[in-house]
CSV table of C-alpha atoms in Angstrom, one decimal:
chain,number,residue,atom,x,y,z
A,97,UNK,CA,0.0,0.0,0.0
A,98,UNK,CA,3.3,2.4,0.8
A,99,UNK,CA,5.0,1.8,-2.4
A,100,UNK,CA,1.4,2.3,-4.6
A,101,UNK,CA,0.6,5.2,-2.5
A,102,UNK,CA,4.4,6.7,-3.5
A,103,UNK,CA,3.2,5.9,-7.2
A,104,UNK,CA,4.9,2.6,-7.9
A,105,UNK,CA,2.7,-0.4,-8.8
A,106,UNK,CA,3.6,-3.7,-9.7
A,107,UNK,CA,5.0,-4.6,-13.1
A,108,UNK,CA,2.5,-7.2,-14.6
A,109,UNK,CA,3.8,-10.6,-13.5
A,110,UNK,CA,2.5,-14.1,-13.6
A,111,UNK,CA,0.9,-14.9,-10.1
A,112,UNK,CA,3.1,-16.7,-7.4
A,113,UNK,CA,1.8,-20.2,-6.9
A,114,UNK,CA,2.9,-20.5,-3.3
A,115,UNK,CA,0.0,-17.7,-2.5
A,116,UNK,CA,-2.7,-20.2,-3.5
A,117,UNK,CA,-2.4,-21.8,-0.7
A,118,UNK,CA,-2.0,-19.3,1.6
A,119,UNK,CA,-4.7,-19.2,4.5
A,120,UNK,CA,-6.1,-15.5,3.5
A,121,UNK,CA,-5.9,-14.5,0.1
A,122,UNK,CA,-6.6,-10.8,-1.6
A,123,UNK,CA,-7.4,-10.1,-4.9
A,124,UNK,CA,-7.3,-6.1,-6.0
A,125,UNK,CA,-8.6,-5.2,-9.8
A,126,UNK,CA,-6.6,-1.8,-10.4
A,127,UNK,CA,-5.6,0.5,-13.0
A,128,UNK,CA,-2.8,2.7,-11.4
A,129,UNK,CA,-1.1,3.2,-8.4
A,130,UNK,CA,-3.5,5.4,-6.7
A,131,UNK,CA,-6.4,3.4,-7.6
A,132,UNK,CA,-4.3,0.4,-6.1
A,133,UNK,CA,-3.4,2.6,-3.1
A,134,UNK,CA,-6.8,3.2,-2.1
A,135,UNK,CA,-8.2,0.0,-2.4
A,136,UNK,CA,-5.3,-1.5,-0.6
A,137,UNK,CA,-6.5,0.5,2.1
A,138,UNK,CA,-10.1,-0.4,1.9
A,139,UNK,CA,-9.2,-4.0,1.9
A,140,UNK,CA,-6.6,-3.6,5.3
A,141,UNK,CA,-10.2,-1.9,6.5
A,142,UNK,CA,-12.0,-4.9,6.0
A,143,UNK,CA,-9.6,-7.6,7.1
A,144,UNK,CA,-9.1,-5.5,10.7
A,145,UNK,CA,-12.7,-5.1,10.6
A,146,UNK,CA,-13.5,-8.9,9.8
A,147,UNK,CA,-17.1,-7.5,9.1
A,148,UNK,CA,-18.2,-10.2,5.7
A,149,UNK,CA,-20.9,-7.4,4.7
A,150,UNK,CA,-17.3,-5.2,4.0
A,151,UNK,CA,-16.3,-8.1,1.8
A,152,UNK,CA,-19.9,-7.8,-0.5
A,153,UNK,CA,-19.6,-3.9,-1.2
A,154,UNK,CA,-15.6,-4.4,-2.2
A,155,UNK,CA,-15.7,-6.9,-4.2
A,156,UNK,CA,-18.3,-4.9,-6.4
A,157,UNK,CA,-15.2,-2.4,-6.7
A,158,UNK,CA,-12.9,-4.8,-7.1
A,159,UNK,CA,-11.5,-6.2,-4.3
A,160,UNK,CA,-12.0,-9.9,-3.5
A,161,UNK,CA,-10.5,-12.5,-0.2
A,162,UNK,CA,-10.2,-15.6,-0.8
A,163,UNK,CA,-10.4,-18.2,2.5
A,164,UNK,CA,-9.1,-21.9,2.8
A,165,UNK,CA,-8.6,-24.3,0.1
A,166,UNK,CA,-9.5,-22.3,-3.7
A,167,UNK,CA,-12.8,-23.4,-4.9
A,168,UNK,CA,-13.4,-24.7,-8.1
A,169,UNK,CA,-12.4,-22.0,-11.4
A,170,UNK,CA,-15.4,-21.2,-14.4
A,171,UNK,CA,-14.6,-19.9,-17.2
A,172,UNK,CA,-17.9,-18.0,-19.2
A,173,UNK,CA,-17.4,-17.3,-22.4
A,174,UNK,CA,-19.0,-13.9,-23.8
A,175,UNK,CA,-21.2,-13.5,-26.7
A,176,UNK,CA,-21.3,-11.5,-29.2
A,177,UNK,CA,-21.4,-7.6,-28.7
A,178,UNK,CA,-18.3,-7.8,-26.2
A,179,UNK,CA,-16.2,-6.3,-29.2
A,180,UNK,CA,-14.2,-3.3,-29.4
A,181,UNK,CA,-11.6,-2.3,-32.1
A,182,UNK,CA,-8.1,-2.4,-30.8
A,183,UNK,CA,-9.0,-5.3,-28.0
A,184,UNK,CA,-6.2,-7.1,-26.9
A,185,UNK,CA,-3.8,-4.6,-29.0
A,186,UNK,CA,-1.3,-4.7,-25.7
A,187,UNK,CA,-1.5,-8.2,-24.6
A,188,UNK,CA,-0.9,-9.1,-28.5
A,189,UNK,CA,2.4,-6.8,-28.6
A,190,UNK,CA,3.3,-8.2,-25.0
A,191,UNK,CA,2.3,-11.7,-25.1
A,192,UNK,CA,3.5,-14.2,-27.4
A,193,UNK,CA,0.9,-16.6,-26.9
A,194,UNK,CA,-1.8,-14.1,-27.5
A,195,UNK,CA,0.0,-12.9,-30.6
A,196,UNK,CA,0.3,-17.0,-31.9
A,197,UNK,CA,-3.2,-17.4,-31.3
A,198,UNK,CA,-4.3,-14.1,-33.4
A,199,UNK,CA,-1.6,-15.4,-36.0
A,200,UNK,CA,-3.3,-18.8,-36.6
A,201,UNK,CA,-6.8,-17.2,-36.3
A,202,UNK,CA,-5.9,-14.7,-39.4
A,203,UNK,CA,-4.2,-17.8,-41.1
A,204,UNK,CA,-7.7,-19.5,-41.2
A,205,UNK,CA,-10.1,-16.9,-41.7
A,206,UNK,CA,-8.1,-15.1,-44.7
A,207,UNK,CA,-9.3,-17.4,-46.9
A,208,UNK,CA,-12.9,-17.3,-45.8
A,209,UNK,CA,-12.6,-12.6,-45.4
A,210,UNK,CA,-10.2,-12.4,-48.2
A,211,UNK,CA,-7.8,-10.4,-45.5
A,212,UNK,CA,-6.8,-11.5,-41.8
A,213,UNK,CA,-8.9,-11.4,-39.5
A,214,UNK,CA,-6.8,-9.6,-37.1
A,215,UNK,CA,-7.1,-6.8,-40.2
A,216,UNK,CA,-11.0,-5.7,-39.2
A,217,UNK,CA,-9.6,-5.9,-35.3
A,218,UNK,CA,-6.9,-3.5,-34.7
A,219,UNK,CA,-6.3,0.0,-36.4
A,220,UNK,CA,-4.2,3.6,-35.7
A,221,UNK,CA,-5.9,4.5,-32.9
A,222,UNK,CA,-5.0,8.3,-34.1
A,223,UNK,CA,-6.8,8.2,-37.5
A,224,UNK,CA,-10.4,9.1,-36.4
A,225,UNK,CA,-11.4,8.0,-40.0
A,226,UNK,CA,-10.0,4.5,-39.4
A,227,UNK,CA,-11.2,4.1,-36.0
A,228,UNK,CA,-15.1,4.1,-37.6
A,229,UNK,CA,-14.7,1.9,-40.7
A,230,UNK,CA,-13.1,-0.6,-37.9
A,231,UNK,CA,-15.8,0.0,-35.4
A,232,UNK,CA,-18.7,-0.7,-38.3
A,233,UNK,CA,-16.9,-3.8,-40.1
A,234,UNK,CA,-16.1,-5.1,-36.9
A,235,UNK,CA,-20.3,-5.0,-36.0
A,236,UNK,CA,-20.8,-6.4,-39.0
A,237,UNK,CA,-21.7,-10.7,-37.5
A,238,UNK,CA,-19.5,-12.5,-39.9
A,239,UNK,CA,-16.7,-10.4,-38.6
A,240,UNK,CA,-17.5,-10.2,-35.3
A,241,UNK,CA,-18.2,-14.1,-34.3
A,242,UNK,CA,-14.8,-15.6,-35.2
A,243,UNK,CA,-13.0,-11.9,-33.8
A,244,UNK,CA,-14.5,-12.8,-30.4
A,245,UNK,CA,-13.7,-16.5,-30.5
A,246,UNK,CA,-10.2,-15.6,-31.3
A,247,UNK,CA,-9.7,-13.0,-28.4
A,248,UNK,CA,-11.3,-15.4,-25.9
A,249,UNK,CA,-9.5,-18.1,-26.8
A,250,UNK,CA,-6.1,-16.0,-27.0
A,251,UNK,CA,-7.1,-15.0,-23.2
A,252,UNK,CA,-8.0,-18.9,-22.7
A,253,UNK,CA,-4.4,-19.5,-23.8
A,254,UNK,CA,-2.6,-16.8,-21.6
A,255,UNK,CA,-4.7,-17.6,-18.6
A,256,UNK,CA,-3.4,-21.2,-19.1
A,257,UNK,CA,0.3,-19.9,-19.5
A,258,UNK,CA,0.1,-18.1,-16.3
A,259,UNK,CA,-1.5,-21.7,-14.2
A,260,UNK,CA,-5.2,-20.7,-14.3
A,261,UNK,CA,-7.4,-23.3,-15.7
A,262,UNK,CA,-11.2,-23.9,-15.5
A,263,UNK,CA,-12.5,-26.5,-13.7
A,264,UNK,CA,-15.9,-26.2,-15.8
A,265,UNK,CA,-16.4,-23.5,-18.8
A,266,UNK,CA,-19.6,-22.5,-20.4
A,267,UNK,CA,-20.7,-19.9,-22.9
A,268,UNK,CA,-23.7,-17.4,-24.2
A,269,UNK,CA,-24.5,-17.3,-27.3
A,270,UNK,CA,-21.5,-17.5,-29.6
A,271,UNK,CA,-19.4,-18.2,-26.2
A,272,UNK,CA,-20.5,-21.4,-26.7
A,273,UNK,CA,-18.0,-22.6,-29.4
A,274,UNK,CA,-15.5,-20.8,-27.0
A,275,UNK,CA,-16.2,-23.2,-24.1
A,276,UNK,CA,-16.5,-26.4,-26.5
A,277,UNK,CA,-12.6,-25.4,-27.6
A,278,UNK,CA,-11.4,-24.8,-24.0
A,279,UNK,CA,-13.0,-28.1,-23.0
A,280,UNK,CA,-11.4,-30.1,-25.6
A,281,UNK,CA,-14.5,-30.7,-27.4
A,282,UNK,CA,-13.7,-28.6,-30.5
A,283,UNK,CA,-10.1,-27.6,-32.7
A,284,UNK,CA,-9.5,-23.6,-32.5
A,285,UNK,CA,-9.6,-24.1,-36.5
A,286,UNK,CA,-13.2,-26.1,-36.6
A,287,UNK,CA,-14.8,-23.3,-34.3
A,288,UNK,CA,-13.3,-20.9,-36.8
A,289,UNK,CA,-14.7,-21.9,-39.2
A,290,UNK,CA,-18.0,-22.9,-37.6
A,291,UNK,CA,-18.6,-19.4,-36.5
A,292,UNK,CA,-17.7,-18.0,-39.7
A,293,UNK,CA,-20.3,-20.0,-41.4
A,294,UNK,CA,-22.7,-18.9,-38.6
A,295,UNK,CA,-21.8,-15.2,-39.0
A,296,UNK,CA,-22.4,-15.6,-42.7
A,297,UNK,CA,-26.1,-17.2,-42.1
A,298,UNK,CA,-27.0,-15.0,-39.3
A,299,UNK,CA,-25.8,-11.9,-41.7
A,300,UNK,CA,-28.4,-13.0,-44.7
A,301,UNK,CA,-31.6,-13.4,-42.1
């Protein structure tokens, strides 16, 4: 809380395994420092408090305890109208697993677009003109089903890299072809191009 309250935060980090089994475990959703720095001290609040009501209001802004053994991990997969141009643009410059997954997602669906997928996704995020021919291609349902399966299955991937695997997945909608890949039941390719084909017959309706 003194170092995020000074300005520092964290540098982005895979979580320490030997914390998931710690007796008390907190959880704090944070933008920058002073965000972290304030619900730092909201959470010391609660835990000298040891009031549970405390515990319901934070984690509504983002601060969550964990208490014995972890309980089981669910994974929901999104639907469509979750997407935004430029999604994942930092995790796919920082990641490599996020970028590989993008990489084989453009490599199936250029055939099927006639460009790369990851083409209707990201943009200049200074050319104003650019920014709206994204946004309306990328609304457009043929587009927009495989760009959501491939962003939630490059944050499947990354989760997985970092030790944190669902115990049970399940999906809305479109997020349905998203849990059948994370549960084994599906190839990244087949949902592809399932979704593709979906986009395509929802598009003519």
């Amino acid at each position: 809380r003194a170092e995020a309250g000074a300005g520092g935060a964290p540098a982005p980090a895979a979580p320490d395994p030997a914390l998931a089994d710690a007796a008390v475990r907190v959880a704090i959703d944070y933008a920058g420092a002073g965000e972290l720095a304030a619900k730092a001290g909201k959470a010391i609040q609660a835990l000298r408090a040891g009031t549970p009501g405390a515990w319901r209001m934070l984690r509504a802004q983002g601060v969550f305890v964990g208490r014995g053994a972890p309980g089981a991990v669910a994974f929901l997969y999104t639907g469509q109208g979750s997407q935004y141009v430029n999604m994942l643009r930092e995790l796919r410059a920082r990641e490599p697993v996020v970028a590989a997954t993008l990489a084989e997602a453009d490599r199936v669906m250029t055939p099927l677009l006639g460009r790369p997928l990851t083409g209707y996704i990201f943009g200049d995020g200074t050319d104003q003109v650019t920014a709206q021919r994204l946004e309306q291609q990328l609304m457009q349902t043929e587009i927009t089903q495989p760009a959501v399966l491939a962003t939630d299955l490059a944050l499947t991937r990354l989760l997985d890299t970092y030790g944190v695997r669902p115990d049970l997945v399940m999906g809305h909608s479109l997020g349905e072809y998203g849990a059948l890949v994370a549960a084994g039941a599906l190839s990244f390719e087949a949902a592809l191009e399932a979704v593709s084909a979906r986009g395509h017959e929802m598009a003519s309706l």
